[in-house]
Amino acid sequence: MLAPAKPINCPLASCLAWSACPTKKFTNCSDSELSLFRLPPSAPVTTPSTDTINRFDLYLRATSVLDSVFSHSPARNVAMPLDTSTYSMALLRVDGRRWNELRRLHAQIRTQSASDGSSYLEMGHTKVLCVVTGPTEKLASQRMASSSSSSLLDVNISIAGFSSVDRKRPSRTDKRVSEMAFTVQQSLNKAVHAAIFPNSTISISLTVLSQDGSLLASLFNAATLALVDAGIPMSDYVTACTSGSTSSYAAADDAADPLLDLNRQEEQELPFLTVATLGGSDRVCALVCESRVQVSRLEGMLAVGVDGCKQVRTLLDRVIRERGAKMIEEGAIARGDVVGAGDEMDTEED
């Protein structure tokens, strides 16, 4: 029995303690049950009236109903883990795509006339804006830091605070942003003919407006379009895409199917990698994998990613050709000034 003490006159505290007590008598309530409501073990609680208990039960039922309704709303499911158990039934992903389908890709070049080159790219709901400035002369500090006399690519990535559901703006010293900028810079250096512009700097500014998966791949593709628009000589397009697996690492399923172009929900649960290729060949210039994956799945994921890069290259090449044809029609450039990538020139033998 609890020692008598001054009763608590708060109806809500009485109802909370009343609902927590299994026997509806405070003689058998444990210390842990009473401590949940910050009630001292030696303090008895007055038994609430029947009307108060009925109203409190109605409140609990209404709260549980509202909880069940709002738990299925899209806003609550944004950060929830993805349920991939339905893939084996219909072989369709959460957004209705098959395993080898790309998301909608929309791209534009020459979006900002004041810059040397610019582009805008959408891969699904991931939106990236790129601006290229240069070539410009190197600064004195850059000349001292660089041992070679060739041009230097300077890549800066800025992520908007409203680009994701976190509503958090990363700082310029963010480690992940710095790693992505370094990866883009090193990969594009392999495609750009830097020896043509000695002692010069080419600045690439990337702004992320929205994030929905395949962020690094979108940065690669947007930078490639902007470099082509700026007239920077390149050996070929640098295109990137993501690929993943239908089962997580913990599932240990060697028969898992590979997936192409993952969205944000799929990246939160499934293992994936980002692959960038040079041109329409199978030459890989960048491969980034930040998740644990079985070695047996890696070959299939890489093959699907390389095939996705070829599809992306076809789409980007179409955008550039359409823009070039439009500029020729408007008279901005002469017809013989530009030779499209992949055009064959006939030669006559004497």
Tab-separated table of C-alpha atoms in Angstrom:
chain	number	residue	atom	x	y	z
A	1	MET	CA	0.000	0.000	0.000
A	2	LEU	CA	1.132	3.496	-0.774
A	3	ALA	CA	1.535	5.909	2.072
A	4	PRO	CA	-1.179	8.571	2.233
A	5	ALA	CA	-0.219	11.979	0.952
A	6	LYS	CA	-1.824	15.085	-0.439
A	7	PRO	CA	-3.972	14.105	-3.451
A	8	ILE	CA	-3.371	15.550	-6.922
A	9	ASN	CA	-6.330	17.560	-8.199
A	10	CYS	CA	-5.233	17.744	-11.879
A	11	PRO	CA	-7.750	15.717	-13.985
A	12	LEU	CA	-5.252	15.123	-16.790
A	13	ALA	CA	-2.607	13.733	-14.438
A	14	SER	CA	-5.244	11.558	-12.827
A	15	CYS	CA	-6.368	10.211	-16.200
A	16	LEU	CA	-2.789	9.522	-17.308
A	17	ALA	CA	-2.032	7.609	-14.145
A	18	TRP	CA	-5.417	5.882	-14.334
A	19	SER	CA	-4.770	4.680	-17.905
A	20	ALA	CA	-1.273	3.488	-16.997
A	21	CYS	CA	-2.415	1.436	-14.029
A	22	PRO	CA	-3.460	-2.067	-15.204
A	23	THR	CA	-5.834	-2.682	-12.287
A	24	LYS	CA	-7.179	0.891	-12.159
A	25	LYS	CA	-6.039	0.885	-8.514
A	26	PHE	CA	-2.917	2.631	-7.423
A	27	THR	CA	-2.040	0.010	-4.817
A	28	ASN	CA	-0.416	-2.237	-7.466
A	29	CYS	CA	1.209	0.421	-9.673
A	30	SER	CA	4.946	-0.071	-10.050
A	31	ASP	CA	7.494	2.675	-9.614
A	32	SER	CA	8.366	2.616	-13.338
A	33	GLU	CA	4.737	3.143	-14.339
A	34	LEU	CA	4.333	6.114	-12.065
A	35	SER	CA	7.696	7.585	-13.087
A	36	LEU	CA	6.496	7.802	-16.684
A	37	PHE	CA	4.245	10.670	-15.678
A	38	ARG	CA	6.752	12.186	-13.231
A	39	LEU	CA	4.693	11.212	-10.199
A	40	PRO	CA	6.556	10.361	-6.983
A	41	PRO	CA	6.018	6.756	-5.853
A	42	SER	CA	4.693	7.862	-2.473
A	43	ALA	CA	2.076	10.270	-3.854
A	44	PRO	CA	-1.412	8.798	-4.288
A	45	VAL	CA	-3.643	10.125	-7.013
A	46	THR	CA	-7.323	10.794	-6.598
A	47	THR	CA	-9.554	8.508	-8.630
A	48	PRO	CA	-11.049	10.542	-11.501
A	49	SER	CA	-14.761	10.647	-12.069
A	50	THR	CA	-16.505	8.450	-14.626
A	51	ASP	CA	-17.215	11.420	-16.901
A	52	THR	CA	-13.537	12.425	-16.914
A	53	ILE	CA	-12.444	8.880	-17.772
A	54	ASN	CA	-14.933	8.647	-20.651
A	55	ARG	CA	-13.771	11.935	-22.108
A	56	PHE	CA	-10.121	10.887	-21.820
A	57	ASP	CA	-10.820	7.540	-23.528
A	58	LEU	CA	-12.524	9.405	-26.373
A	59	TYR	CA	-9.467	11.649	-26.665
A	60	LEU	CA	-7.138	8.639	-26.863
A	61	ARG	CA	-9.265	7.017	-29.576
A	62	ALA	CA	-9.353	10.222	-31.627
A	63	THR	CA	-5.585	10.591	-31.296
A	64	SER	CA	-4.986	7.037	-32.514
A	65	VAL	CA	-7.282	7.579	-35.517
A	66	LEU	CA	-5.493	10.792	-36.501
A	67	ASP	CA	-2.141	9.047	-36.075
A	68	SER	CA	-3.161	6.275	-38.455
A	69	VAL	CA	-4.447	8.776	-41.035
A	70	PHE	CA	-1.435	11.090	-41.064
A	71	SER	CA	1.072	8.226	-41.008
A	72	HIS	CA	0.075	7.466	-44.625
A	73	SER	CA	0.472	11.027	-45.875
A	74	PRO	CA	3.286	11.736	-48.393
A	75	ALA	CA	4.907	14.283	-46.093
A	76	ARG	CA	5.449	11.701	-43.385
A	77	ASN	CA	6.799	9.084	-45.790
A	78	VAL	CA	9.538	11.237	-47.293
A	79	ALA	CA	12.268	10.070	-44.942
A	80	MET	CA	10.864	6.584	-44.328
A	81	PRO	CA	12.802	3.572	-45.648
A	82	LEU	CA	11.741	2.155	-48.997
A	83	ASP	CA	9.736	-1.080	-49.095
A	84	THR	CA	11.271	-3.127	-51.922
A	85	SER	CA	9.373	-6.323	-51.165
A	86	THR	CA	6.840	-5.596	-53.930
A	87	TYR	CA	9.485	-5.588	-56.686
A	88	SER	CA	9.522	-9.380	-56.960
A	89	MET	CA	5.755	-9.423	-57.545
A	90	ALA	CA	5.355	-6.997	-60.466
A	91	LEU	CA	9.027	-6.342	-61.381
A	92	LEU	CA	8.249	-2.622	-61.123
A	93	ARG	CA	9.971	-0.094	-58.908
A	94	VAL	CA	8.354	2.360	-56.536
A	95	ASP	CA	7.884	4.964	-59.302
A	96	GLY	CA	6.595	2.458	-61.873
A	97	ARG	CA	9.824	2.053	-63.866
A	98	ARG	CA	11.419	-1.195	-64.905
A	99	TRP	CA	14.915	-2.112	-63.812
A	100	ASN	CA	16.649	-0.683	-66.933
A	101	GLU	CA	14.624	2.513	-67.440
A	102	LEU	CA	15.952	6.025	-67.001
A	103	ARG	CA	13.961	8.782	-65.399
A	104	ARG	CA	12.810	11.764	-67.422
A	105	LEU	CA	15.866	13.714	-68.560
A	106	HIS	CA	15.460	17.352	-69.590
A	107	ALA	CA	18.451	19.471	-70.574
A	108	GLN	CA	19.110	22.942	-71.992
A	109	ILE	CA	22.250	24.803	-72.983
A	110	ARG	CA	22.977	28.530	-73.262
A	111	THR	CA	20.557	29.338	-70.477
A	112	GLN	CA	22.570	32.413	-69.380
A	113	SER	CA	23.778	34.633	-72.187
A	114	ALA	CA	26.189	36.581	-69.957
A	115	SER	CA	28.389	33.530	-69.301
A	116	ASP	CA	30.779	31.741	-71.643
A	117	GLY	CA	28.826	28.520	-71.276
A	118	SER	CA	25.800	27.443	-69.274
A	119	SER	CA	23.416	24.531	-68.951
A	120	TYR	CA	20.384	23.355	-67.030
A	121	LEU	CA	19.751	19.670	-66.380
A	122	GLU	CA	16.954	17.670	-64.804
A	123	MET	CA	17.269	13.957	-64.043
A	124	GLY	CA	13.952	13.083	-62.494
A	125	HIS	CA	13.447	15.677	-59.781
A	126	THR	CA	17.173	16.395	-59.423
A	127	LYS	CA	17.855	19.834	-60.910
A	128	VAL	CA	21.316	21.300	-61.511
A	129	LEU	CA	22.396	24.620	-63.020
A	130	CYS	CA	25.939	25.002	-64.384
A	131	VAL	CA	27.898	28.078	-65.492
A	132	VAL	CA	31.349	27.960	-67.145
A	133	THR	CA	33.669	30.962	-67.202
A	134	GLY	CA	36.940	31.037	-69.069
A	135	PRO	CA	39.539	30.309	-70.099
A	136	THR	CA	41.010	33.145	-68.043
A	137	GLU	CA	44.573	33.851	-66.961
A	138	LYS	CA	45.763	32.075	-63.852
A	139	LEU	CA	46.263	34.021	-60.679
A	140	ALA	CA	49.720	34.315	-59.144
A	141	SER	CA	48.777	31.957	-56.319
A	142	GLN	CA	47.473	29.388	-58.795
A	143	ARG	CA	50.662	29.551	-60.827
A	144	MET	CA	52.763	28.869	-57.754
A	145	ALA	CA	50.538	25.987	-56.646
A	146	SER	CA	50.358	24.368	-60.083
A	147	SER	CA	53.494	22.723	-61.422
A	148	SER	CA	52.258	22.396	-65.020
A	149	SER	CA	51.586	25.197	-67.487
A	150	SER	CA	48.352	23.667	-68.825
A	151	SER	CA	44.901	24.972	-68.013
A	152	LEU	CA	43.344	24.347	-64.623
A	153	LEU	CA	39.738	23.330	-63.986
A	154	ASP	CA	38.230	25.005	-60.935
A	155	VAL	CA	34.993	23.284	-59.866
A	156	ASN	CA	32.703	24.855	-57.258
A	157	ILE	CA	29.496	23.191	-56.057
A	158	SER	CA	26.792	25.112	-54.236
A	159	ILE	CA	23.768	23.306	-52.777
A	160	ALA	CA	20.658	25.362	-52.102
A	161	GLY	CA	19.095	25.059	-48.677
A	162	PHE	CA	15.693	24.220	-50.168
A	163	SER	CA	17.053	21.477	-52.436
A	164	SER	CA	16.164	18.600	-50.078
A	165	VAL	CA	13.691	17.786	-47.341
A	166	ASP	CA	16.292	18.555	-44.666
A	167	ARG	CA	16.078	22.307	-45.389
A	168	LYS	CA	19.717	22.543	-44.414
A	169	ARG	CA	22.306	24.427	-46.411
A	170	PRO	CA	25.711	22.730	-46.380
A	171	SER	CA	28.725	24.928	-45.872
A	172	ARG	CA	31.449	25.379	-48.455
A	173	THR	CA	33.769	23.294	-46.307
A	174	ASP	CA	31.394	20.331	-46.281
A	175	LYS	CA	33.401	17.161	-46.822
A	176	ARG	CA	30.879	15.500	-49.134
A	177	VAL	CA	30.606	18.584	-51.354
A	178	SER	CA	34.399	18.866	-51.546
A	179	GLU	CA	34.706	15.206	-52.543
A	180	MET	CA	32.129	15.587	-55.312
A	181	ALA	CA	33.880	18.696	-56.646
A	182	PHE	CA	37.235	16.893	-56.653
A	183	THR	CA	35.740	13.878	-58.451
A	184	VAL	CA	34.171	16.044	-61.154
A	185	GLN	CA	37.384	18.025	-61.598
A	186	GLN	CA	39.664	14.997	-61.947
A	187	SER	CA	37.311	13.222	-64.352
A	188	LEU	CA	36.792	16.217	-66.644
A	189	ASN	CA	40.546	16.841	-66.775
A	190	LYS	CA	40.846	13.576	-68.702
A	191	ALA	CA	38.475	14.791	-71.414
A	192	VAL	CA	39.428	18.478	-71.741
A	193	HIS	CA	42.383	19.346	-73.994
A	194	ALA	CA	44.116	21.482	-71.392
A	195	ALA	CA	47.318	22.000	-73.398
A	196	ILE	CA	45.524	24.306	-75.828
A	197	PHE	CA	45.044	26.942	-73.108
A	198	PRO	CA	48.386	27.268	-71.254
A	199	ASN	CA	48.487	29.155	-67.951
A	200	SER	CA	44.728	29.582	-67.871
A	201	THR	CA	41.819	28.672	-65.605
A	202	ILE	CA	38.376	27.338	-66.523
A	203	SER	CA	35.841	27.896	-63.742
A	204	ILE	CA	32.856	25.550	-63.456
A	205	SER	CA	30.140	26.643	-61.025
A	206	LEU	CA	27.451	24.068	-60.247
A	207	THR	CA	24.307	24.955	-58.308
A	208	VAL	CA	22.020	22.199	-57.013
A	209	LEU	CA	18.396	23.351	-56.973
A	210	SER	CA	16.722	20.048	-56.097
A	211	GLN	CA	17.915	16.630	-54.910
A	212	ASP	CA	16.135	13.388	-55.730
A	213	GLY	CA	18.944	10.897	-56.231
A	214	SER	CA	21.785	10.605	-58.792
A	215	LEU	CA	23.250	13.929	-57.672
A	216	LEU	CA	26.852	13.233	-58.685
A	217	ALA	CA	25.736	11.909	-62.075
A	218	SER	CA	23.681	15.058	-62.660
A	219	LEU	CA	26.717	17.216	-61.836
A	220	PHE	CA	28.796	15.357	-64.415
A	221	ASN	CA	26.177	15.697	-67.148
A	222	ALA	CA	25.459	19.377	-66.464
A	223	ALA	CA	29.178	20.246	-66.473
A	224	THR	CA	29.677	18.424	-69.774
A	225	LEU	CA	26.875	20.377	-71.439
A	226	ALA	CA	28.212	23.702	-70.147
A	227	LEU	CA	31.749	22.949	-71.366
A	228	VAL	CA	30.439	22.107	-74.834
A	229	ASP	CA	28.392	25.312	-74.836
A	230	ALA	CA	31.492	27.323	-73.857
A	231	GLY	CA	33.431	25.884	-76.802
A	232	ILE	CA	36.030	24.115	-74.654
A	233	PRO	CA	37.656	21.390	-76.798
A	234	MET	CA	36.977	17.918	-75.415
A	235	SER	CA	37.796	14.462	-76.679
A	236	ASP	CA	34.202	13.321	-76.073
A	237	TYR	CA	31.249	13.645	-73.737
A	238	VAL	CA	31.662	12.679	-70.086
A	239	THR	CA	28.312	11.171	-69.094
A	240	ALA	CA	27.370	9.565	-65.794
A	241	CYS	CA	24.596	7.458	-64.344
A	242	THR	CA	23.833	5.491	-61.170
A	243	SER	CA	23.078	1.803	-60.796
A	244	GLY	CA	22.066	-0.260	-57.792
A	245	SER	CA	20.736	-3.598	-56.622
A	246	THR	CA	17.230	-4.670	-55.626
A	247	SER	CA	18.399	-6.190	-52.329
A	248	SER	CA	20.348	-4.619	-49.513
A	249	TYR	CA	23.728	-5.832	-48.335
A	250	ALA	CA	22.203	-7.503	-45.275
A	251	ALA	CA	19.880	-9.607	-47.459
A	252	ALA	CA	22.880	-11.446	-48.965
A	253	ASP	CA	20.871	-12.236	-52.096
A	254	ASP	CA	23.249	-13.075	-54.931
A	255	ALA	CA	20.362	-13.281	-57.429
A	256	ALA	CA	19.303	-9.644	-56.924
A	257	ASP	CA	18.523	-7.670	-60.072
A	258	PRO	CA	20.492	-4.517	-60.942
A	259	LEU	CA	18.676	-1.185	-61.165
A	260	LEU	CA	19.370	1.864	-63.318
A	261	ASP	CA	19.141	5.543	-62.323
A	262	LEU	CA	18.152	5.363	-58.657
A	263	ASN	CA	16.012	8.019	-57.000
A	264	ARG	CA	16.450	9.352	-53.472
A	265	GLN	CA	14.250	6.745	-51.775
A	266	GLU	CA	16.110	3.894	-53.459
A	267	GLU	CA	19.501	5.352	-52.549
A	268	GLN	CA	18.534	5.497	-48.871
A	269	GLU	CA	18.037	1.733	-48.659
A	270	LEU	CA	19.755	-0.023	-51.569
A	271	PRO	CA	23.463	-0.284	-52.424
A	272	PHE	CA	24.398	1.790	-55.473
A	273	LEU	CA	27.325	3.228	-57.380
A	274	THR	CA	27.914	6.156	-59.734
A	275	VAL	CA	29.801	5.483	-62.958
A	276	ALA	CA	31.013	8.009	-65.548
A	277	THR	CA	32.228	7.026	-69.009
A	278	LEU	CA	34.025	8.869	-71.776
A	279	GLY	CA	31.994	8.930	-74.973
A	280	GLY	CA	30.025	5.979	-76.266
A	281	SER	CA	32.713	3.464	-75.333
A	282	ASP	CA	33.066	1.380	-72.191
A	283	ARG	CA	35.973	3.472	-70.926
A	284	VAL	CA	35.233	4.323	-67.290
A	285	CYS	CA	36.714	7.618	-66.078
A	286	ALA	CA	35.012	7.717	-62.656
A	287	LEU	CA	33.541	5.078	-60.368
A	288	VAL	CA	32.203	6.022	-56.925
A	289	CYS	CA	30.640	3.502	-54.540
A	290	GLU	CA	29.861	4.634	-50.988
A	291	SER	CA	27.751	1.659	-49.863
A	292	ARG	CA	28.486	-1.956	-49.007
A	293	VAL	CA	27.706	-4.434	-51.767
A	294	GLN	CA	28.594	-8.045	-52.518
A	295	VAL	CA	31.341	-8.589	-55.076
A	296	SER	CA	29.071	-10.916	-57.056
A	297	ARG	CA	26.638	-8.049	-57.712
A	298	LEU	CA	29.275	-5.471	-58.648
A	299	GLU	CA	29.827	-6.682	-62.208
A	300	GLY	CA	26.129	-6.552	-63.079
A	301	MET	CA	25.711	-3.118	-61.516
A	302	LEU	CA	28.710	-1.780	-63.441
A	303	ALA	CA	27.437	-3.185	-66.749
A	304	VAL	CA	24.010	-1.616	-66.236
A	305	GLY	CA	25.602	1.706	-65.264
A	306	VAL	CA	27.786	1.788	-68.385
A	307	ASP	CA	24.753	1.051	-70.556
A	308	GLY	CA	22.902	3.883	-68.825
A	309	CYS	CA	25.780	6.262	-69.596
A	310	LYS	CA	25.402	5.422	-73.291
A	311	GLN	CA	21.709	6.271	-73.124
A	312	VAL	CA	22.472	9.559	-71.383
A	313	ARG	CA	25.097	10.404	-74.015
A	314	THR	CA	22.530	9.902	-76.774
A	315	LEU	CA	20.120	12.278	-75.045
A	316	LEU	CA	22.765	14.954	-74.407
A	317	ASP	CA	24.039	14.728	-77.974
A	318	ARG	CA	20.492	15.239	-79.243
A	319	VAL	CA	20.116	18.379	-77.103
A	320	ILE	CA	23.374	19.859	-78.423
A	321	ARG	CA	22.526	19.070	-82.044
A	322	GLU	CA	19.062	20.591	-81.738
A	323	ARG	CA	20.541	23.743	-80.227
A	324	GLY	CA	23.159	23.944	-82.981
A	325	ALA	CA	20.527	23.527	-85.689
A	326	LYS	CA	18.444	26.281	-84.100
A	327	MET	CA	21.417	28.656	-84.010
A	328	ILE	CA	22.093	27.962	-87.702
A	329	GLU	CA	18.474	28.720	-88.577
A	330	GLU	CA	18.616	31.982	-86.620
A	331	GLY	CA	21.847	32.972	-88.393
A	332	ALA	CA	23.901	33.124	-85.206
A	333	ILE	CA	26.589	30.908	-86.746
A	334	ALA	CA	27.434	29.901	-90.283
A	335	ARG	CA	26.573	26.438	-91.473
A	336	GLY	CA	30.175	25.467	-92.169
A	337	ASP	CA	31.577	26.671	-88.825
A	338	VAL	CA	30.458	23.682	-86.785
A	339	VAL	CA	30.951	19.992	-87.486
A	340	GLY	CA	28.794	17.768	-85.292
A	341	ALA	CA	30.361	15.077	-83.136
A	342	GLY	CA	30.430	11.763	-84.922
A	343	ASP	CA	30.012	13.248	-88.439
A	344	GLU	CA	31.957	11.405	-91.084
A	345	MET	CA	33.879	13.280	-93.769
A	346	ASP	CA	34.177	11.686	-97.183
A	347	THR	CA	37.567	11.700	-98.876
A	348	GLU	CA	38.260	11.153	-102.535
A	349	GLU	CA	41.268	9.222	-103.710
A	350	ASP	CA	43.159	10.569	-106.677
